[in-house]
Tab-separated table of N, CA, C and O in Angstrom:
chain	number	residue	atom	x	y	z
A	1	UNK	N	-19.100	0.013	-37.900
A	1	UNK	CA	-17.943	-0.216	-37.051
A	1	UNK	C	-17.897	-1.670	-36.610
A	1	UNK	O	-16.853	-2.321	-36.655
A	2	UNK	N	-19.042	-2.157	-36.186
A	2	UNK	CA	-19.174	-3.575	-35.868
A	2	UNK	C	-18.725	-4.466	-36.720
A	2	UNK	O	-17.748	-5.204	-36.591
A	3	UNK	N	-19.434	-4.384	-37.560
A	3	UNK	CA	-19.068	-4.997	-39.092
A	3	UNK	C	-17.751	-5.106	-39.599
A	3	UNK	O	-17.334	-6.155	-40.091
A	4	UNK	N	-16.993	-3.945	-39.490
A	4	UNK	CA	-15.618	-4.236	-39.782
A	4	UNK	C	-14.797	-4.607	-39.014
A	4	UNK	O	-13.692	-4.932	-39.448
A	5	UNK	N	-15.092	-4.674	-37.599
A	5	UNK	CA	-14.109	-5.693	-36.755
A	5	UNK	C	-14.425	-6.604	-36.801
A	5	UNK	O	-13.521	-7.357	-36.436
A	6	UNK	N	-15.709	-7.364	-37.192
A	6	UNK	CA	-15.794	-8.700	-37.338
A	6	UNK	C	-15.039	-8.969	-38.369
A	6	UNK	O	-14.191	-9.859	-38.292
A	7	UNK	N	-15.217	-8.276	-39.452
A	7	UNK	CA	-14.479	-9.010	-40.807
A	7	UNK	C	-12.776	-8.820	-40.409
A	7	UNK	O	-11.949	-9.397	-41.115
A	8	UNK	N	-12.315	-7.938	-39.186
A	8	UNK	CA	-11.040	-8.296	-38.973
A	8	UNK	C	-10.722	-9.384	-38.228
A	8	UNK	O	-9.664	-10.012	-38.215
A	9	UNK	N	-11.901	-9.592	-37.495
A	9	UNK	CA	-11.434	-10.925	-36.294
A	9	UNK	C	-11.579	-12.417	-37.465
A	9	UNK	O	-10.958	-13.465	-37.292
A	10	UNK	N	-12.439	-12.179	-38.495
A	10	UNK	CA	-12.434	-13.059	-39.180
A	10	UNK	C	-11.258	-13.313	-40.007
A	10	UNK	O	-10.970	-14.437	-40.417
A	11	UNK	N	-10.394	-11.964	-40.317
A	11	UNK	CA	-9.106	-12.660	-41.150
A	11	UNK	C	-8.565	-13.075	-39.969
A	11	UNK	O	-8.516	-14.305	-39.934
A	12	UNK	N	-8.082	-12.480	-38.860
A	12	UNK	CA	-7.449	-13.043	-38.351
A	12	UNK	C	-7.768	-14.633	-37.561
A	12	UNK	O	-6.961	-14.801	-36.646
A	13	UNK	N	-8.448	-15.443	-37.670
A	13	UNK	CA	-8.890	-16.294	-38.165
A	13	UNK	C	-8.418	-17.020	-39.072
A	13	UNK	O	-8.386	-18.244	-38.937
A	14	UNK	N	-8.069	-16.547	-39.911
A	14	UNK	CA	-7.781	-17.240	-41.363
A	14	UNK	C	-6.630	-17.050	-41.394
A	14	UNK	O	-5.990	-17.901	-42.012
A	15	UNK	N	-6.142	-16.332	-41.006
A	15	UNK	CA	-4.944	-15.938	-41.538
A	15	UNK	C	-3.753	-15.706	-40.035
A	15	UNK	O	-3.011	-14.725	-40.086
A	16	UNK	N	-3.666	-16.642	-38.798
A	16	UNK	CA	-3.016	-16.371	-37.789
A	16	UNK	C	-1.632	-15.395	-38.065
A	16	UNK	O	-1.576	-14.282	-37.543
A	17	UNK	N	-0.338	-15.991	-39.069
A	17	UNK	CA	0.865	-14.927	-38.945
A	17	UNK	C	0.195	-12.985	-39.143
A	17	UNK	O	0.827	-12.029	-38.692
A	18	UNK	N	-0.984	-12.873	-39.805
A	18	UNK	CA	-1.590	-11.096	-39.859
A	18	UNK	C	-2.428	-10.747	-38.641
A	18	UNK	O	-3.274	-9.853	-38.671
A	19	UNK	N	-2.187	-11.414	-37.671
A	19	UNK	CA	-2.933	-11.174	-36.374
A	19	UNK	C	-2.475	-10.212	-35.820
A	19	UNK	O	-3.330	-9.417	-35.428
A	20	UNK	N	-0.518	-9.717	-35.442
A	20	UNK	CA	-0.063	-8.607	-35.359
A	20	UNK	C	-0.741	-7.100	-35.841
A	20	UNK	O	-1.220	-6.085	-35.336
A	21	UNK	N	-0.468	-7.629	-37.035
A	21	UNK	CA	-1.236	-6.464	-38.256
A	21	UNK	C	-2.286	-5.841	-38.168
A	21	UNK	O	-2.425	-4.622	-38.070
A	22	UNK	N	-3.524	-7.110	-38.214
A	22	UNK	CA	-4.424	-6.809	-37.708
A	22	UNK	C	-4.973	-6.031	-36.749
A	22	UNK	O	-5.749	-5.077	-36.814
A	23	UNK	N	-4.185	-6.869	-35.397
A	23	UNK	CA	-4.302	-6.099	-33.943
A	23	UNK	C	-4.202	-4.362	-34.242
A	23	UNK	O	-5.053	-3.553	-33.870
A	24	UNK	N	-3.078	-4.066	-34.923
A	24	UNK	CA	-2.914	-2.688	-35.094
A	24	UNK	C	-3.970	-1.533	-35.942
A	24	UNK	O	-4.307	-0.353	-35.845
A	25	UNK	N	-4.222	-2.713	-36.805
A	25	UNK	CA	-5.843	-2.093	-37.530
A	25	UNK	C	-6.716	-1.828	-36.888
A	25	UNK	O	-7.412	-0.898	-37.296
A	26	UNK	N	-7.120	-2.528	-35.539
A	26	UNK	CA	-8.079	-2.540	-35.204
A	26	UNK	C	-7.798	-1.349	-33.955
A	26	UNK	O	-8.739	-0.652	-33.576
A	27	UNK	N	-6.287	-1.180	-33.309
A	27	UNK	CA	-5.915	-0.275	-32.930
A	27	UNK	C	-6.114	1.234	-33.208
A	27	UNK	O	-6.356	2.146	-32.417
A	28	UNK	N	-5.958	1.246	-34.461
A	28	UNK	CA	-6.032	2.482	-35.408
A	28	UNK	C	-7.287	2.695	-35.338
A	28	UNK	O	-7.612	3.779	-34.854
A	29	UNK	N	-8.212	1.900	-35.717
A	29	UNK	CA	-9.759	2.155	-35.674
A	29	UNK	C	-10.460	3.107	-34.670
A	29	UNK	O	-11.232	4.036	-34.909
A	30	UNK	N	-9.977	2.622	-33.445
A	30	UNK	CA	-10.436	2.854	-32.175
A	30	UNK	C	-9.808	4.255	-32.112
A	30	UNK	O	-10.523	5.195	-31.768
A	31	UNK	N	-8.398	4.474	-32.452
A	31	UNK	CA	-8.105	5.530	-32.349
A	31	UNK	C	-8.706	6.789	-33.004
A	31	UNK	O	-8.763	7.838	-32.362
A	32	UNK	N	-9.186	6.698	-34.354
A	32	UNK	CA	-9.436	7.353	-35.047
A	32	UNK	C	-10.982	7.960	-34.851
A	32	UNK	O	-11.357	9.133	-34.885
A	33	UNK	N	-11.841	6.569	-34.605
A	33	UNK	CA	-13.308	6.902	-33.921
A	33	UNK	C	-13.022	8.216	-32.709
A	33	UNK	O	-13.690	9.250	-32.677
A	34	UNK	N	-11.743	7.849	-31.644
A	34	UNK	CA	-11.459	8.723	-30.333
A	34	UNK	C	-11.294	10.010	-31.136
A	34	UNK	O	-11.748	10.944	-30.474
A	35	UNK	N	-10.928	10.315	-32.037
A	35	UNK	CA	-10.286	11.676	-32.502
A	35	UNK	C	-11.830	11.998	-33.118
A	35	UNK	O	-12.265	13.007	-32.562
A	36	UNK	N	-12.559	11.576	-33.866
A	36	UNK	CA	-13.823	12.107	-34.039
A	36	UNK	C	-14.529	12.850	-33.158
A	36	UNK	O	-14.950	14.006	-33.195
A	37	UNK	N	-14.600	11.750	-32.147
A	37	UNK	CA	-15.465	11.849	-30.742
A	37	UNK	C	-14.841	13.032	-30.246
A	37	UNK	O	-15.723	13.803	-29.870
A	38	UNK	N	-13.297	13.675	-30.023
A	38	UNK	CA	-13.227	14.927	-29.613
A	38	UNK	C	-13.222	16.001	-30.642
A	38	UNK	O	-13.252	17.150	-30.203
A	39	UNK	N	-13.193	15.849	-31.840
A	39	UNK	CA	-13.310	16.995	-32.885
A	39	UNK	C	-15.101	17.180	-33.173
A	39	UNK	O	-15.606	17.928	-34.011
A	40	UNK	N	-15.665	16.474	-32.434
A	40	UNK	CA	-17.371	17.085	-32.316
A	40	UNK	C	-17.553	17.546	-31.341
A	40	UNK	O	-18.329	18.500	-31.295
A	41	UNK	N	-16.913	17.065	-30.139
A	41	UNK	CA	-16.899	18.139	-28.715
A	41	UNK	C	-16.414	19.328	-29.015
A	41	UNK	O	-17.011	20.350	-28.679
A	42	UNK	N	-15.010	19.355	-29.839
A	42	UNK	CA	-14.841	20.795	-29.689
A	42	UNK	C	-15.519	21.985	-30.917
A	42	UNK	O	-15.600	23.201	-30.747
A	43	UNK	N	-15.990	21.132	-32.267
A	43	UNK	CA	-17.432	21.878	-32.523
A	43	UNK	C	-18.668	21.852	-31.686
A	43	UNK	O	-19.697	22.506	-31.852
A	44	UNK	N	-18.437	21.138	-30.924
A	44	UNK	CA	-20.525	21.623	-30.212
A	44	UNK	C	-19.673	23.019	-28.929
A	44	UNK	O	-19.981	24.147	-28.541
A	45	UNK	N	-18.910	22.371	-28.769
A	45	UNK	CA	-18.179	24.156	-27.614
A	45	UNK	C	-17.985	25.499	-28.041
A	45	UNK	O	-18.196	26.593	-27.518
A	46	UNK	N	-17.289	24.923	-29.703
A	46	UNK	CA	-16.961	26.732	-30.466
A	46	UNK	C	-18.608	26.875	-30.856
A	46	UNK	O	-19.074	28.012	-30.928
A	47	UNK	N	-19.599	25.538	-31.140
A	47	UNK	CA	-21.064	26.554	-31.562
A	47	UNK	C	-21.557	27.267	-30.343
A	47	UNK	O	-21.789	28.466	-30.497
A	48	UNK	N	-21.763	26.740	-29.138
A	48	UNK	CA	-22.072	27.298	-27.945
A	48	UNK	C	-21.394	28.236	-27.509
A	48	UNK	O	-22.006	28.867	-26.647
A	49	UNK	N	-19.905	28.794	-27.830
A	49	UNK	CA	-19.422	29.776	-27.649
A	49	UNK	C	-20.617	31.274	-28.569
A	49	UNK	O	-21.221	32.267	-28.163
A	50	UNK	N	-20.428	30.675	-29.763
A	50	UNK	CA	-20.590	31.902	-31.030
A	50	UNK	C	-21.984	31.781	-30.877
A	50	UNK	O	-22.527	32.886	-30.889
A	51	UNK	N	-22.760	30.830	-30.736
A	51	UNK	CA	-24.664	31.221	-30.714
A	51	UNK	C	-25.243	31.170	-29.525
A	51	UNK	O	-26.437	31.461	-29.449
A	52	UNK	N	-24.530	30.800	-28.389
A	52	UNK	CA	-24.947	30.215	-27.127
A	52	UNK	C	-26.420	29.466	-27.257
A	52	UNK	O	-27.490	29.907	-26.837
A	53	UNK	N	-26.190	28.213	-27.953
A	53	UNK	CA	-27.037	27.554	-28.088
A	53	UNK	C	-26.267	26.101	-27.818
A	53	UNK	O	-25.188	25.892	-28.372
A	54	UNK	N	-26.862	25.124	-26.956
A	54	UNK	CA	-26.277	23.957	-26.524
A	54	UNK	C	-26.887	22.750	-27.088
A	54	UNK	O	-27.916	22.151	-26.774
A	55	UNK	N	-25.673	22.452	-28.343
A	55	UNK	CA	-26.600	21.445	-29.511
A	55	UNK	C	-25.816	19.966	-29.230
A	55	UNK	O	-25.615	19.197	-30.170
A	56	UNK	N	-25.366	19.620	-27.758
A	56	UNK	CA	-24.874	18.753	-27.315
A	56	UNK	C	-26.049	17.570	-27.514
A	56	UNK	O	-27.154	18.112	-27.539
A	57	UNK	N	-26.131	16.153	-27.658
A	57	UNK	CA	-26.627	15.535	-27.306
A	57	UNK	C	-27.864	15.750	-28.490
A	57	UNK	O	-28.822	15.002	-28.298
A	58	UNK	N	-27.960	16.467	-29.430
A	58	UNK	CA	-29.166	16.484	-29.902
A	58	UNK	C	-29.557	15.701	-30.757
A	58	UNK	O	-28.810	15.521	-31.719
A	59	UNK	N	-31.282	14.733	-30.678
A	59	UNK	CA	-31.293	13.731	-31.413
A	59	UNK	C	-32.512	14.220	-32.496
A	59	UNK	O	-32.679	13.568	-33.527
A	60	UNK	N	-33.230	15.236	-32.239
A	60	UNK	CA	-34.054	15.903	-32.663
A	60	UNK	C	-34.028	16.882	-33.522
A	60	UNK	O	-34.950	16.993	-34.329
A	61	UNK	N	-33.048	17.704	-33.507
A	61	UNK	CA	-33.063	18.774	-34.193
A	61	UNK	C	-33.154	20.123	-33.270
A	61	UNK	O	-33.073	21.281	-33.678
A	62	UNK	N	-33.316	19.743	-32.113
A	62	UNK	CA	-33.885	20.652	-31.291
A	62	UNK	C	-32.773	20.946	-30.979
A	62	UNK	O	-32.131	19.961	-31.344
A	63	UNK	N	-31.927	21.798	-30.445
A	63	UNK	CA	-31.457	22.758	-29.001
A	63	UNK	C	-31.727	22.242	-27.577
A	63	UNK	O	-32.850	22.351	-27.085
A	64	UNK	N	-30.659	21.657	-26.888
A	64	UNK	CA	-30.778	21.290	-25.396
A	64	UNK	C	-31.314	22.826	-24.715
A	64	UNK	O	-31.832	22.579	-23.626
A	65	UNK	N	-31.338	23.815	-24.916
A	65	UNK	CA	-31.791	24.592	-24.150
A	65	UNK	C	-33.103	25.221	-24.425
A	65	UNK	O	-33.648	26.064	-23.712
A	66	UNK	N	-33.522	24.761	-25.454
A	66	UNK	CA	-34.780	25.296	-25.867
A	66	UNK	C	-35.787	24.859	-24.727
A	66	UNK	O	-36.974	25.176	-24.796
């Protein structure tokens, strides 16, 4: 993610009249990361519904409630 906003701040850079453009790319980006970020909340809720197991936050493999 880092990586590719640099290489956008870098065209725009190079290229001032695609700075608009850009801006909106980088708009979209952010947006799209946001829609991830709630389509894994609402899988870790339907798994905790159906196994009641709370796999929020997990970096392990483990189960927050274990």
């Amino acid at each position: 993610r880092d990586q590719a906003f640099r290489r956008l701040a870098d065209a725009m850079a190079r290229n001032p009249p695609l700075v608009s453009s850009i801006l909106e790319l980088i708009l979209i980006a952010r947006h799209l990361e946001r829609i991830g970020d709630h389509a894994t909340n609402i899988a870790e809720d339907v798994f905790f519904v159906v196994a009641g197991e709370d796999v929020r936050h997990n970096a392990h493999g483990v189960g927050a409630s274990e």
